[in-house]
PDB file of C-alpha atoms in Angstrom:
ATOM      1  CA  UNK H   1     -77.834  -9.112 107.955  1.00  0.00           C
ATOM      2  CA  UNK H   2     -79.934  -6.082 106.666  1.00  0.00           C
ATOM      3  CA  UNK H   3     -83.454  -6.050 107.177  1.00  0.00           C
ATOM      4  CA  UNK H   4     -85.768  -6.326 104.010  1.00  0.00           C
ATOM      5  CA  UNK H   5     -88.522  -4.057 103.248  1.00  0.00           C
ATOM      6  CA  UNK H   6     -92.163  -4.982 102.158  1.00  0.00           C
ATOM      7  CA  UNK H   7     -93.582  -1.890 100.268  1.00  0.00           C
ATOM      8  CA  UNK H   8     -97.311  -1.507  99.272  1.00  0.00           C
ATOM      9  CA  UNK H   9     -97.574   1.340  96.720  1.00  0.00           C
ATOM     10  CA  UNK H  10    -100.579   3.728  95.932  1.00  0.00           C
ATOM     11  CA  UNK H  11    -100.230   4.613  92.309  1.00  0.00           C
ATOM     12  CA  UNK H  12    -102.931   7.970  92.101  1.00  0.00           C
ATOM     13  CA  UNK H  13    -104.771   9.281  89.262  1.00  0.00           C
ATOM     14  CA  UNK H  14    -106.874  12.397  90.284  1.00  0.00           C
ATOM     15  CA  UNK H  15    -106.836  11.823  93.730  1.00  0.00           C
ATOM     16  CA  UNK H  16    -107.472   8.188  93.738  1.00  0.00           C
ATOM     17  CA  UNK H  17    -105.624   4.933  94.547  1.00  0.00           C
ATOM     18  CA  UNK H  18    -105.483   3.401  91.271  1.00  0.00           C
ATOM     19  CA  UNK H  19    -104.126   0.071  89.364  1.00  0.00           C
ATOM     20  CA  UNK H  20    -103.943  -1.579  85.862  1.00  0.00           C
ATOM     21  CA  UNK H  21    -101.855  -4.631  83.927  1.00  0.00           C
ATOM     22  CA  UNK H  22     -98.708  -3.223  81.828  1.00  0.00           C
ATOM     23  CA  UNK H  23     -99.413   0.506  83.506  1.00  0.00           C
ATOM     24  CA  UNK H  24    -102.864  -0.061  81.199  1.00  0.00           C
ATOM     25  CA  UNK H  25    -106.769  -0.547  82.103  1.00  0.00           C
ATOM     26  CA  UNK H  26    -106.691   1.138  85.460  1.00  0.00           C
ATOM     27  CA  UNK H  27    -109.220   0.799  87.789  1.00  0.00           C
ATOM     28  CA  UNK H  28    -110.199   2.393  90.900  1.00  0.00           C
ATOM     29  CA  UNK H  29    -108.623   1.037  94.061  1.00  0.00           C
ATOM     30  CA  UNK H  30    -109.190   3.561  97.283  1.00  0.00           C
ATOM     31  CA  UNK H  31    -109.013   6.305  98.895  1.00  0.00           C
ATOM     32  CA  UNK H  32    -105.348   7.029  99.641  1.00  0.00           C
ATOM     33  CA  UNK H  33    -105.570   7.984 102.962  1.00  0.00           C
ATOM     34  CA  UNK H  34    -108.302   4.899 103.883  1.00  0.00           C
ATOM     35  CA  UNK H  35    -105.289   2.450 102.214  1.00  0.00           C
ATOM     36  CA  UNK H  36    -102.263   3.904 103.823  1.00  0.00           C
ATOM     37  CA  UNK H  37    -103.808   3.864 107.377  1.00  0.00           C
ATOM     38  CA  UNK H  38    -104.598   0.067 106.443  1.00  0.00           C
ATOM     39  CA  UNK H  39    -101.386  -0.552 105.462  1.00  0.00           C
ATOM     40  CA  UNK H  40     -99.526   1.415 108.310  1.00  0.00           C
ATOM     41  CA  UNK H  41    -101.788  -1.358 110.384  1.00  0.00           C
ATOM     42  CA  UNK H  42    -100.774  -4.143 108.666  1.00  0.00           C
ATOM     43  CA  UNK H  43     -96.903  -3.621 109.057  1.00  0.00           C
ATOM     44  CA  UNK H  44     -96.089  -1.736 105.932  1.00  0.00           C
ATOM     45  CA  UNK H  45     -92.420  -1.052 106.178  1.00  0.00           C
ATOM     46  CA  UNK H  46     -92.918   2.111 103.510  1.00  0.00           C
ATOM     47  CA  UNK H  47     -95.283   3.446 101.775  1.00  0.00           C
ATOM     48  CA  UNK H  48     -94.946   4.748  97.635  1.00  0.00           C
ATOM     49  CA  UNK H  49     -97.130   7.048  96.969  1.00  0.00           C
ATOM     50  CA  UNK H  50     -96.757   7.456  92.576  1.00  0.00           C
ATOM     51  CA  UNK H  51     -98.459  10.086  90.750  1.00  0.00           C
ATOM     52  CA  UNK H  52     -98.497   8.075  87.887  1.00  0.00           C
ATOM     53  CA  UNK H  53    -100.064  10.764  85.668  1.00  0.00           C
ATOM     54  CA  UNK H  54     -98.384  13.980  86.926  1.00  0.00           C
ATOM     55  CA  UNK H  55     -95.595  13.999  84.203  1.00  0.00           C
ATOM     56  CA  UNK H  56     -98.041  12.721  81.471  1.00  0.00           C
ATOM     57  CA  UNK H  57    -100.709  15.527  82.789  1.00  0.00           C
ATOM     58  CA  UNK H  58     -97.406  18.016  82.826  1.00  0.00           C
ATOM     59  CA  UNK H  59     -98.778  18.987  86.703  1.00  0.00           C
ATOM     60  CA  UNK H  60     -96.623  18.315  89.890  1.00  0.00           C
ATOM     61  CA  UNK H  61     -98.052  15.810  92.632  1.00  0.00           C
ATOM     62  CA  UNK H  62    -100.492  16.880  94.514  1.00  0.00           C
ATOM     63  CA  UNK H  63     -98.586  18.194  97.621  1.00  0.00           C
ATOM     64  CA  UNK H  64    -102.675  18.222  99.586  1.00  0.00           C
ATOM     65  CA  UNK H  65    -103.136  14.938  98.929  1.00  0.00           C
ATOM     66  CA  UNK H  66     -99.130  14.296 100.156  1.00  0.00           C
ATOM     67  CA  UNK H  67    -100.072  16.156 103.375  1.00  0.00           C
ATOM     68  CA  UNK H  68    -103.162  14.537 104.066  1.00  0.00           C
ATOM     69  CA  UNK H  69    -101.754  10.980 103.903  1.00  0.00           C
ATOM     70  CA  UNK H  70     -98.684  11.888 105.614  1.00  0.00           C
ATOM     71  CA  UNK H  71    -101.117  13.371 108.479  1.00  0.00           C
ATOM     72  CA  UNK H  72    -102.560  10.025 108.602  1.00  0.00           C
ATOM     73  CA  UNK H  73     -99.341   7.804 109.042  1.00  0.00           C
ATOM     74  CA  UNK H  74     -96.559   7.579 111.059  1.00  0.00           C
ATOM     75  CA  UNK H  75     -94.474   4.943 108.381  1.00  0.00           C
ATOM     76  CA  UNK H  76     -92.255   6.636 105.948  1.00  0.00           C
ATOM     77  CA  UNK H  77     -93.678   7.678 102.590  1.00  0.00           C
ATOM     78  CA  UNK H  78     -92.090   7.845  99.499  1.00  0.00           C
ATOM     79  CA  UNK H  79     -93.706   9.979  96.994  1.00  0.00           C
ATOM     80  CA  UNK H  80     -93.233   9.987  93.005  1.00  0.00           C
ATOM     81  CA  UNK H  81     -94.481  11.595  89.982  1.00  0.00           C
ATOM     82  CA  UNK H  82     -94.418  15.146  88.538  1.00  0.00           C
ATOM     83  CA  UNK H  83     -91.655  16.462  90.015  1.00  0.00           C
ATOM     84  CA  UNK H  84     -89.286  18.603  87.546  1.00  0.00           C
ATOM     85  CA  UNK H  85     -86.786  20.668  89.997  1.00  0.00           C
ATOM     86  CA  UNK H  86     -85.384  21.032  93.424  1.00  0.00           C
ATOM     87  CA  UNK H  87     -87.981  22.949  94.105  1.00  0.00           C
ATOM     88  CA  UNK H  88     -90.899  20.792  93.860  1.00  0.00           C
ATOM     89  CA  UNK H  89     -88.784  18.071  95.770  1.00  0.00           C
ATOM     90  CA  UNK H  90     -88.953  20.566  98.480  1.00  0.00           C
ATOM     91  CA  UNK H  91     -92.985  21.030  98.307  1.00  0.00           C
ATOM     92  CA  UNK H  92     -93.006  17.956  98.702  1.00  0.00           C
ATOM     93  CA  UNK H  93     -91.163  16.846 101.265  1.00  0.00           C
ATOM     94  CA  UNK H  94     -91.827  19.672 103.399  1.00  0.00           C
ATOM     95  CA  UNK H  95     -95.940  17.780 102.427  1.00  0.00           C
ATOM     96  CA  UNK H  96     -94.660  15.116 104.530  1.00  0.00           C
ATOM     97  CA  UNK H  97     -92.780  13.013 102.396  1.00  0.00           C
ATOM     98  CA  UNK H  98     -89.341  10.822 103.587  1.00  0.00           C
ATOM     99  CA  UNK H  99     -87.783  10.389 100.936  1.00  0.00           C
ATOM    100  CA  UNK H 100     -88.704  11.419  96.653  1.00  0.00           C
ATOM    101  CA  UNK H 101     -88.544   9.186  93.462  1.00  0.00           C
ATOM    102  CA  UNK H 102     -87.419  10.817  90.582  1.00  0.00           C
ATOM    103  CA  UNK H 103     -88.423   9.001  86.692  1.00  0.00           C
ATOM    104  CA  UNK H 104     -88.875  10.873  83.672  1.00  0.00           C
ATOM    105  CA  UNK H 105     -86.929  13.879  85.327  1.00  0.00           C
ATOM    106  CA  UNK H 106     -83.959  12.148  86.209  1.00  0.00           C
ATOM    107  CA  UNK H 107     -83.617  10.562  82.735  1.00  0.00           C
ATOM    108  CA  UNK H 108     -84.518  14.593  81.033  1.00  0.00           C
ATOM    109  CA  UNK H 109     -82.402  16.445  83.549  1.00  0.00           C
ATOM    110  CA  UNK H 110     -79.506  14.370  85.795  1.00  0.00           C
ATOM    111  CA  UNK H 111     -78.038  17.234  86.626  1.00  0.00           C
ATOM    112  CA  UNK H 112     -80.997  17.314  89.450  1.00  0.00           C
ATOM    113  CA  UNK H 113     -80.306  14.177  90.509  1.00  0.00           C
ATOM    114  CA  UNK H 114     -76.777  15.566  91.926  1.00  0.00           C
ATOM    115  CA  UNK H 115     -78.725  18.606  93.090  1.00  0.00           C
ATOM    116  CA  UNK H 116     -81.172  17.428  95.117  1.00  0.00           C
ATOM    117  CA  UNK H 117     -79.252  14.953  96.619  1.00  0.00           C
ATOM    118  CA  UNK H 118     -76.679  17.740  97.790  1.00  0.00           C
ATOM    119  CA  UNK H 119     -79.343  19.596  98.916  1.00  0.00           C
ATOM    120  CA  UNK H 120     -81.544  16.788 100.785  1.00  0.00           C
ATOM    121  CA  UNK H 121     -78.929  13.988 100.839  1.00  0.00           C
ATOM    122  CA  UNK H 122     -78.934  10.404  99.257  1.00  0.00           C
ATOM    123  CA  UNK H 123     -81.186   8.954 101.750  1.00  0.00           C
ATOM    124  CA  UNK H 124     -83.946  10.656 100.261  1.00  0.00           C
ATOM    125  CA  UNK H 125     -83.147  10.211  96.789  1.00  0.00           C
ATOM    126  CA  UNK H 126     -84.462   7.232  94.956  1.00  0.00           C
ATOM    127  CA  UNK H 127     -84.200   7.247  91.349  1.00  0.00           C
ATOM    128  CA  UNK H 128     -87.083   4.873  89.353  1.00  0.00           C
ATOM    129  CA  UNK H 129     -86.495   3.198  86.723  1.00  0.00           C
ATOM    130  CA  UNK H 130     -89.492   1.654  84.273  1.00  0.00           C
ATOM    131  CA  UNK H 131     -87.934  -1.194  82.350  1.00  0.00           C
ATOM    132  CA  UNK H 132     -89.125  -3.050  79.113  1.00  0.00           C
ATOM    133  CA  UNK H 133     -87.229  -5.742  78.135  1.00  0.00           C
ATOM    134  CA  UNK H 134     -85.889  -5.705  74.721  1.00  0.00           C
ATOM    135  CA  UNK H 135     -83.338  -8.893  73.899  1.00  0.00           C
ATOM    136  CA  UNK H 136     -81.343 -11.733  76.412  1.00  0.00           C
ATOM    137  CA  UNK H 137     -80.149  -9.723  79.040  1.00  0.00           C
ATOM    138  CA  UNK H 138     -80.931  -6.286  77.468  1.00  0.00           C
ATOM    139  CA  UNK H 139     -83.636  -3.771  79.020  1.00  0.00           C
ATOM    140  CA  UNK H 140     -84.544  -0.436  78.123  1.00  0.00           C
ATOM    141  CA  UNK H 141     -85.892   2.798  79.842  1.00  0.00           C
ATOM    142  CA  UNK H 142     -89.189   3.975  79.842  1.00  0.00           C
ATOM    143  CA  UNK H 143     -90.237   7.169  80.831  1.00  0.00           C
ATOM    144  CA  UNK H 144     -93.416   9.170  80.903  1.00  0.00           C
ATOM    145  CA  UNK H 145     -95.809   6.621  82.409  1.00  0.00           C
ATOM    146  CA  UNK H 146     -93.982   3.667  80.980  1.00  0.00           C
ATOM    147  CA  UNK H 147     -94.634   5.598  77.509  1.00  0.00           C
ATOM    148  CA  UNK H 148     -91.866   6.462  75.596  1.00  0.00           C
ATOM    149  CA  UNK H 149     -88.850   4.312  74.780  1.00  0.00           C
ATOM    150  CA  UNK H 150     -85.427   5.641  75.857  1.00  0.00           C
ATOM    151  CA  UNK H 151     -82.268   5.100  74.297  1.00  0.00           C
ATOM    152  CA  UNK H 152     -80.793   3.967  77.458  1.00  0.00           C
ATOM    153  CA  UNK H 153     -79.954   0.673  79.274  1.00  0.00           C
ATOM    154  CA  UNK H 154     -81.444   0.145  82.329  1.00  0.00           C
ATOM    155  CA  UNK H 155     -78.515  -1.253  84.042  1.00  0.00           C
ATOM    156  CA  UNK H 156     -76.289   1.714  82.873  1.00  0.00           C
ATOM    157  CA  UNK H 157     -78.594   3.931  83.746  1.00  0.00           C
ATOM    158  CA  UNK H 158     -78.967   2.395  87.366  1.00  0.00           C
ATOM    159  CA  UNK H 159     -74.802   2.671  87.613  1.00  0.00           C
ATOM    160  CA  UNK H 160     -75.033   6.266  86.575  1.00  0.00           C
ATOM    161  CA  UNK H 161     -78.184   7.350  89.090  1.00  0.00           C
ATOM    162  CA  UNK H 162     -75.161   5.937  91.513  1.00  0.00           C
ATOM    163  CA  UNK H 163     -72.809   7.915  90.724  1.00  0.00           C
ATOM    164  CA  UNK H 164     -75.144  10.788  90.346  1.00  0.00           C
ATOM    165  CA  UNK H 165     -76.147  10.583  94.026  1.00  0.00           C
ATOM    166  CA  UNK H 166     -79.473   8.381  94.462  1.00  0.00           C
ATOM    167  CA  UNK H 167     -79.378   6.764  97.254  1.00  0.00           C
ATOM    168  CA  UNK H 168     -81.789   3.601  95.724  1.00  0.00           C
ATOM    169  CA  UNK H 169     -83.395   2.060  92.933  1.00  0.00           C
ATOM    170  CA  UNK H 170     -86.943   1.634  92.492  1.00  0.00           C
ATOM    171  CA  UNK H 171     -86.978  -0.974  89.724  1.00  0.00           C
ATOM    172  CA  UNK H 172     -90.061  -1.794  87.743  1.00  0.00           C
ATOM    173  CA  UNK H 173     -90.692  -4.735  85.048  1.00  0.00           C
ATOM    174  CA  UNK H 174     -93.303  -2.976  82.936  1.00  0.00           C
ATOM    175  CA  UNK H 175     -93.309  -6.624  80.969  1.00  0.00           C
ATOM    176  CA  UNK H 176     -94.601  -8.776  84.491  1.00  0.00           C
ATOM    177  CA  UNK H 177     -96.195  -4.975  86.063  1.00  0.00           C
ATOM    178  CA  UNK H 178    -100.046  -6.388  87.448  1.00  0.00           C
ATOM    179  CA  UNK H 179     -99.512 -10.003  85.507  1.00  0.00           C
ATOM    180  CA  UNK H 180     -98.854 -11.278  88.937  1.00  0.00           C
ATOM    181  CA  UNK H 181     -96.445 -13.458  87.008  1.00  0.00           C
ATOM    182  CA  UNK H 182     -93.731 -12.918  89.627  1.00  0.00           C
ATOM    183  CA  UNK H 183     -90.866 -10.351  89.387  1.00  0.00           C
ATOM    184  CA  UNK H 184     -88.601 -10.122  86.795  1.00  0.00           C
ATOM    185  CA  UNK H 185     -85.872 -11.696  88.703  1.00  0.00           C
ATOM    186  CA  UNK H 186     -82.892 -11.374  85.963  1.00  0.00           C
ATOM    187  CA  UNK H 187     -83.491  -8.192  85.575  1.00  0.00           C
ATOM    188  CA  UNK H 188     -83.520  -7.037  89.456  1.00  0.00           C
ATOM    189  CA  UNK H 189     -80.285  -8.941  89.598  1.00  0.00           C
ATOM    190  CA  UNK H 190     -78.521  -7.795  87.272  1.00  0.00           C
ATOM    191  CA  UNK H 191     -79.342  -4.230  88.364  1.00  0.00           C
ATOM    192  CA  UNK H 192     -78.467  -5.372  92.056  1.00  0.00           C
ATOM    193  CA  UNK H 193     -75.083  -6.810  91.161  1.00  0.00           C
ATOM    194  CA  UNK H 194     -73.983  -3.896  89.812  1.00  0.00           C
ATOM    195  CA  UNK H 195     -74.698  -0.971  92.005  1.00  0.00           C
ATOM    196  CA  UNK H 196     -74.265  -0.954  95.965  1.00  0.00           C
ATOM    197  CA  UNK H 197     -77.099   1.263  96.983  1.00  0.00           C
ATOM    198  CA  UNK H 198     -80.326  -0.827  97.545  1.00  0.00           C
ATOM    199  CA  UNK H 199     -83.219  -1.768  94.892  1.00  0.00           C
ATOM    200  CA  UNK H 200     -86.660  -2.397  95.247  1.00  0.00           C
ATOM    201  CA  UNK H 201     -88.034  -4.895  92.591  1.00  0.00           C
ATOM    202  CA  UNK H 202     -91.394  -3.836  91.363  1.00  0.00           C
ATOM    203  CA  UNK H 203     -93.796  -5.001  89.005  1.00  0.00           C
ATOM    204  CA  UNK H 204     -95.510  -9.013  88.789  1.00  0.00           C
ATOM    205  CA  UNK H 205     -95.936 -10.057  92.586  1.00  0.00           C
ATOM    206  CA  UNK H 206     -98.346 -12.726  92.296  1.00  0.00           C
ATOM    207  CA  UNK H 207     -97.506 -14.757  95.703  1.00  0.00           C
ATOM    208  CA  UNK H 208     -95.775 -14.931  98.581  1.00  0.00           C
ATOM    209  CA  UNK H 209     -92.732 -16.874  96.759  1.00  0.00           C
ATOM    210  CA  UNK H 210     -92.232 -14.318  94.081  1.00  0.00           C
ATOM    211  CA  UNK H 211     -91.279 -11.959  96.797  1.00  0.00           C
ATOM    212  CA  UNK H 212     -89.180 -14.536  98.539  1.00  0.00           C
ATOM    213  CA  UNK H 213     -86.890 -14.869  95.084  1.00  0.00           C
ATOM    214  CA  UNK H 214     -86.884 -10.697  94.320  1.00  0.00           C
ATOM    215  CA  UNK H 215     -85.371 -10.640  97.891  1.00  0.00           C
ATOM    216  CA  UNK H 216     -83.056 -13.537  97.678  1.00  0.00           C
ATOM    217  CA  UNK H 217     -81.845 -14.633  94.281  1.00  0.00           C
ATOM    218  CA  UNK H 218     -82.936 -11.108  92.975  1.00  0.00           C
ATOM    219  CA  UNK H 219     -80.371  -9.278  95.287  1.00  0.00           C
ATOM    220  CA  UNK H 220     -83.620  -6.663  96.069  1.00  0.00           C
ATOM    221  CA  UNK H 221     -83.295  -4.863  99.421  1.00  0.00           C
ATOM    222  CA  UNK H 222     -86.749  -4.424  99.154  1.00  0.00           C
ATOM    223  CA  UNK H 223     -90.174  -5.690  97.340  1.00  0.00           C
ATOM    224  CA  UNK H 224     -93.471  -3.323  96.392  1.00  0.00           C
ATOM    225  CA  UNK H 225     -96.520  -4.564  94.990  1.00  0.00           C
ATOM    226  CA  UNK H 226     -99.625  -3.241  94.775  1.00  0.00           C
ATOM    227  CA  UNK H 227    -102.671  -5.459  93.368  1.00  0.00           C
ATOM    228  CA  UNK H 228    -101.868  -8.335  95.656  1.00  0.00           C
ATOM    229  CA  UNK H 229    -102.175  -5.713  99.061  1.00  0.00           C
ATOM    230  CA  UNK H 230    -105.197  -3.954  97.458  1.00  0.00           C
ATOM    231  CA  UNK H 231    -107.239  -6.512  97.110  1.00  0.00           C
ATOM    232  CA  UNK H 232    -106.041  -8.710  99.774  1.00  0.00           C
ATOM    233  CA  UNK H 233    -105.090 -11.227  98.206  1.00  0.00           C
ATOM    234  CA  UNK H 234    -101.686 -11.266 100.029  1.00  0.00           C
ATOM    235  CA  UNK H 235    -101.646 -10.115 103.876  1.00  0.00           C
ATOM    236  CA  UNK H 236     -98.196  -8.548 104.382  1.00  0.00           C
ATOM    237  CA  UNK H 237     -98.358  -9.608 107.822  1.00  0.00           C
ATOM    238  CA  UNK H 238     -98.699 -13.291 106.573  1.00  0.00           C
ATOM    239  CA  UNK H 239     -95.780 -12.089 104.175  1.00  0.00           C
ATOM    240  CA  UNK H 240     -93.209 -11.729 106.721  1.00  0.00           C
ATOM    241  CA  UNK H 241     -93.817 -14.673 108.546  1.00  0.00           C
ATOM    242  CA  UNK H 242     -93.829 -16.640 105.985  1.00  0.00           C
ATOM    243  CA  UNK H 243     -90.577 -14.587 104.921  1.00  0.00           C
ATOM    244  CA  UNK H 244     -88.954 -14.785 108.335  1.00  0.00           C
ATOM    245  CA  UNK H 245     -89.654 -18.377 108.467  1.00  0.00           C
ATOM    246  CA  UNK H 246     -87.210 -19.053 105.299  1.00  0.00           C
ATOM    247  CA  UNK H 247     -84.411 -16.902 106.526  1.00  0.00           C
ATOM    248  CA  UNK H 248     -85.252 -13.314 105.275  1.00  0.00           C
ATOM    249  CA  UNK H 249     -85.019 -10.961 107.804  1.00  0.00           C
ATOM    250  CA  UNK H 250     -87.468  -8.681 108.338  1.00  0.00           C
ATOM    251  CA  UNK H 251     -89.344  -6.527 110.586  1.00  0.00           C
ATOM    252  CA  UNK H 252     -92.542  -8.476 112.310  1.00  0.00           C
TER     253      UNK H 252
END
């Protein structure tokens, strides 16, 4: 049985840990380097670190701020936003970074996709995907913070990253993102079923149950959330027991 993965992400604006409702009305949330240590502590099995206004801001990720939270922790970081060509992959995982998560540039340019997983393999590849749901059964990319509507289908477009070379999906329900409704579960299945590299569902933790379902009946390999570990409203140690104690297995 493979192991499931509890993520806490730090989406940054200007240096800052930052989080809002529908990627809107941010508000401050932490240092970065003060939260990862926390969450290194409290048995984070990765950390995302998003840019979430690199692309938007046409800047690349901070590789400084990469370094000095990578400094800080020993768990494996994934890192997102901003990044346009093999090149800035490479600033930033030579920053410290484990693995990169590729949005708005995958969807603009797949070709890099292929390239930098040739170059740095699959395993560091994750491809994200922003999804708004549009009918039954029918979602849509988002790129550019969530911002602009693609002409794509999210589950094709997960099928295709495949085949492209990501290694995993980072899946996120802009429709249940901070509602702390609980994850969009048809739509992180229907992605799962489809491809065989993992997912992470993102976007609507509001309990320990939701992350239960994302991980069971959502086919996830993995869950992230972010306003429920911020604010400490949900302990991820408290998370895995209570996971491990209905049959998910995890890390403790």
């Amino acid at each position: 049985m493979n192991t499931k993965k509890i993520i806490p992400c730090l989406d940054m604006k200007e240096g800052r840990v930052v989080k809002g409702i529908k990627f809107a009305n941010l508000r401050d949330a932490g240092d970065p380097v003060e939260c990862a240590k926390a969450y290194q502590a409290a048995g984070a099995d990765e950390i995302a670190f998003l840019d979430i206004s690199a692309t938007t801001d046409a800047r690349k990720t901070a590789a400084a701020v990469v370094a000095r939270v990578a400094k800080a922790v020993t768990v494996p970081l994934i890192v997102g936003g901003g990044m346009r060509s093999v090149e800035d992959i490479r600033d930033v995982l030579d920053a410290g970074a484990v693995k990169v998560s590729l949005n708005t540039a995958a969807v603009r340019n797949p070709q890099l996709v292929k390239s930098a997983s040739d170059i740095f393999g699959k395993e560091r590849i994750i491809v994200a995907i922003d999804a708004k749901r549009k009918g039954d059964g029918y979602w849509q990319v988002c790129t550019e913070g969530g911002m602009k509507a693609e002409r794509l289908d999210v589950v094709g477009w997960a099928a295709l990253a495949q085949r492209l070379g990501a290694g995993e999906i980072l899946l996120t329900s802009i429709d249940m993102d901070g509602t702390k409704g609980g994850y969009d579960i048809e739509l992180t299945e229907a992605v799962s079923s489809r491809i065989d590299i993992p997912v992470t569902a993102s976007g609507g933790a509001g309990c320990k149950e939701d992350f239960y379902k994302a991980l069971t009946a959502g086919g996830a390999a993995a869950a992230l959330a972010a306003s429920l570990f911020h604010f400490k409203e949900v302990e991820i140690a408290e998370l895995k027991k209570y996971l491990a104690d209905k049959g998910v297995a995890v890390c403790l």
